[in-house]
Amino acid sequence: MHEFNDDPSDLSSDAIPRWYIIQCKGGESFRAAEHLDNQGYEVFHPVLEVQKKRRDKLVWVAEPLFPYYLFIRLDRLASNWRPIRSTRGVLKLVSFGHEPLAVDDALVQLLRDQAAHTADAASQVNVYFRAGESVEITDGPFRDLKAVFESHKGEERAIVLLTMLHKQQRLEMPVGQLRRDG
């Protein structure tokens, strides 16, 4: 279990880089992250890969884990804080009173580890299943039930066999609601 220390007196030196939170303008967190990165700042902008329906097709898109926020690593002595506020997409540095609020390194590291784990798992996902393969339904009224993949129906739909009332029933559902069982 990770412990997060909120004690501001824990800052033993202003020269130690710390993580801070930047609040971004609505829908501009990607822009802010890109511009800050281009200026040489160390930025962490956690994202999730989610399936969205665009023009009647399911596509994978990256969405921010925290839609209006990102993390920036700065030290109080050597970092140039002035350009941050005028960077495109940035609204402000999150502060408590007039002091920027430092975030515990362990929290950011935990988020980074989770992002890396999620990326590894996502890279192993194959949306194409083989007939007879065991699958789990991840969404909808049959969520968490096991089924057998029968066939694809176009790019976005699948036919699965689900045992209900001691009989196999054929169901058509979005491929995005299926994952390999096990």
Coordinates of C-alpha atoms in Angstrom, one line a residue:
M1 CA 0.0 0.0 0.0
H2 CA 1.3 3.4 -1.0
E3 CA 1.3 6.2 1.6
F4 CA 0.9 9.8 0.4
N5 CA 2.4 12.5 2.5
D6 CA 0.6 15.8 2.4
D7 CA 2.9 17.5 4.9
P8 CA 4.2 20.7 3.3
S9 CA 7.0 20.8 5.9
D10 CA 8.4 17.7 4.2
L11 CA 10.0 19.9 1.6
S12 CA 13.6 19.5 2.7
S13 CA 15.0 21.6 -0.1
D14 CA 13.4 23.9 -2.7
A15 CA 15.9 22.5 -5.2
I16 CA 14.3 19.0 -5.2
P17 CA 12.0 18.7 -8.3
R18 CA 8.4 18.1 -7.3
W19 CA 5.2 17.3 -9.2
Y20 CA 2.6 20.0 -9.5
I21 CA -0.9 20.1 -11.1
I22 CA -1.8 22.3 -14.0
Q23 CA -5.4 23.1 -14.7
C24 CA -6.0 23.3 -18.4
K25 CA -8.6 25.2 -20.4
G26 CA -11.6 23.0 -21.4
G27 CA -10.7 20.4 -23.9
E28 CA -7.1 21.6 -24.3
S29 CA -5.1 19.3 -22.0
F30 CA -3.4 17.6 -25.0
R31 CA -2.5 21.0 -26.4
A32 CA -1.1 22.2 -23.1
A33 CA 0.9 19.0 -22.6
E34 CA 2.4 19.3 -26.1
H35 CA 3.3 22.9 -25.7
L36 CA 4.8 22.4 -22.2
D37 CA 6.8 19.4 -23.5
N38 CA 8.1 21.5 -26.4
Q39 CA 9.3 24.1 -23.9
G40 CA 11.4 21.4 -22.2
Y41 CA 9.2 20.8 -19.1
E42 CA 8.7 17.3 -17.8
V43 CA 5.0 16.6 -18.1
F44 CA 2.8 13.6 -17.2
H45 CA -0.6 13.6 -18.9
P46 CA -2.3 10.2 -18.1
V47 CA -4.7 9.0 -20.8
L48 CA -7.0 6.1 -21.3
E49 CA -7.7 4.3 -24.5
V50 CA -11.5 4.0 -24.9
Q51 CA -13.7 2.9 -27.7
K52 CA -16.0 5.6 -29.1
K53 CA -18.5 5.5 -31.9
R54 CA -17.5 7.9 -34.6
R55 CA -19.4 8.0 -37.9
D56 CA -21.1 4.7 -37.1
K57 CA -17.8 2.9 -36.5
L58 CA -16.1 1.9 -33.2
V59 CA -12.7 3.5 -32.9
W60 CA -10.1 3.7 -30.2
V61 CA -9.3 7.2 -28.9
A62 CA -7.1 8.5 -26.2
E63 CA -9.0 10.5 -23.5
P64 CA -7.4 12.2 -20.5
L65 CA -7.8 10.4 -17.2
F66 CA -8.3 13.8 -15.6
P67 CA -9.9 15.9 -18.3
Y68 CA -8.8 19.3 -17.2
Y69 CA -5.5 18.5 -15.5
L70 CA -2.0 17.3 -16.0
F71 CA 1.1 17.0 -13.9
I72 CA 4.4 19.0 -14.4
R73 CA 7.7 18.4 -12.6
L74 CA 9.4 21.5 -11.4
D75 CA 11.9 22.6 -8.8
R76 CA 11.4 25.9 -6.9
L77 CA 14.9 27.2 -7.7
A78 CA 16.1 26.2 -11.1
S79 CA 12.8 25.8 -13.1
N80 CA 11.5 28.8 -15.1
W81 CA 7.9 29.1 -13.9
R82 CA 7.0 32.2 -15.8
P83 CA 6.2 30.8 -19.3
I84 CA 3.8 28.2 -17.8
R85 CA 0.8 30.5 -17.3
S86 CA 1.0 31.9 -20.8
T87 CA 1.4 28.5 -22.5
R88 CA -1.4 27.6 -24.9
G89 CA -4.0 25.4 -23.2
V90 CA -2.9 26.2 -19.7
L91 CA -5.4 27.9 -17.3
K92 CA -3.4 28.0 -14.1
L93 CA -1.1 26.2 -11.7
V94 CA -3.2 24.7 -9.0
S95 CA -2.4 26.4 -5.7
F96 CA -3.4 26.4 -2.1
G97 CA -3.5 30.0 -1.0
H98 CA -0.7 31.6 -3.0
E99 CA 1.5 28.5 -2.9
P100 CA 1.6 26.0 -5.8
L101 CA 0.3 22.6 -4.5
A102 CA 3.0 19.9 -4.7
V103 CA 1.8 16.3 -5.3
D104 CA 3.5 13.4 -3.7
D105 CA 5.9 11.6 -6.0
A106 CA 4.4 8.2 -5.0
L107 CA 1.0 9.2 -6.3
V108 CA 2.4 10.2 -9.7
Q109 CA 4.6 7.1 -9.8
L110 CA 1.5 4.9 -9.0
L111 CA -0.4 6.6 -11.9
R112 CA 2.5 6.1 -14.2
D113 CA 2.8 2.4 -13.3
Q114 CA -0.9 1.9 -13.9
A115 CA -0.7 3.7 -17.2
A116 CA 2.2 1.5 -18.3
H117 CA 0.4 -1.7 -17.1
T118 CA -2.8 -0.6 -19.0
A119 CA -0.7 0.1 -22.1
D120 CA 0.9 -3.3 -22.0
A121 CA -2.5 -5.0 -21.5
A122 CA -4.0 -2.9 -24.3
S123 CA -1.2 -3.9 -26.7
Q124 CA -2.1 -7.5 -26.2
V125 CA -5.8 -7.0 -27.0
N126 CA -6.8 -8.4 -30.4
V127 CA -10.3 -7.4 -31.5
Y128 CA -10.4 -10.3 -33.9
F129 CA -11.6 -13.5 -32.3
R130 CA -11.6 -17.1 -33.7
A131 CA -14.7 -19.3 -33.9
G132 CA -15.0 -21.5 -30.8
E133 CA -12.9 -19.1 -28.7
S134 CA -14.2 -18.5 -25.1
V135 CA -15.0 -14.8 -24.5
E136 CA -16.3 -12.7 -21.7
I137 CA -19.0 -10.0 -22.2
T138 CA -17.7 -6.8 -20.7
D139 CA -20.8 -4.5 -21.0
G140 CA -24.5 -4.5 -21.4
P141 CA -27.2 -6.7 -19.8
F142 CA -25.0 -9.8 -20.2
R143 CA -21.9 -8.2 -18.6
D144 CA -19.5 -10.7 -16.9
L145 CA -21.0 -13.7 -18.5
K146 CA -19.0 -16.2 -20.5
A147 CA -19.8 -17.0 -24.1
V148 CA -18.4 -18.7 -27.1
F149 CA -17.4 -16.6 -30.1
E150 CA -19.2 -17.9 -33.3
S151 CA -18.4 -15.3 -36.0
H152 CA -17.9 -11.7 -37.0
K153 CA -20.7 -9.8 -38.5
G154 CA -19.0 -6.9 -40.3
E155 CA -16.1 -5.0 -38.6
E156 CA -18.0 -4.0 -35.4
R157 CA -20.5 -6.7 -34.6
A158 CA -20.1 -10.3 -33.5
I159 CA -22.3 -13.4 -33.0
V160 CA -21.7 -15.2 -29.7
L161 CA -23.3 -18.3 -28.2
L162 CA -24.5 -17.8 -24.7
T163 CA -25.9 -20.7 -22.6
M164 CA -29.2 -19.6 -21.0
L165 CA -31.7 -21.9 -19.5
H166 CA -29.6 -24.9 -20.5
K167 CA -29.7 -24.0 -24.2
Q168 CA -27.2 -22.1 -26.3
Q169 CA -28.7 -18.8 -27.6
R170 CA -27.2 -16.8 -30.5
L171 CA -26.6 -13.2 -29.6
E172 CA -25.4 -10.3 -31.8
M173 CA -23.4 -7.7 -30.0
P174 CA -20.6 -5.1 -30.6
V175 CA -17.2 -6.6 -30.7
G176 CA -16.1 -3.9 -28.3
Q177 CA -18.1 -5.6 -25.6
L178 CA -16.1 -8.8 -25.8
R179 CA -12.7 -9.8 -24.4
R180 CA -10.8 -13.1 -24.4
D181 CA -11.7 -15.2 -21.4
G182 CA -8.7 -15.8 -19.2

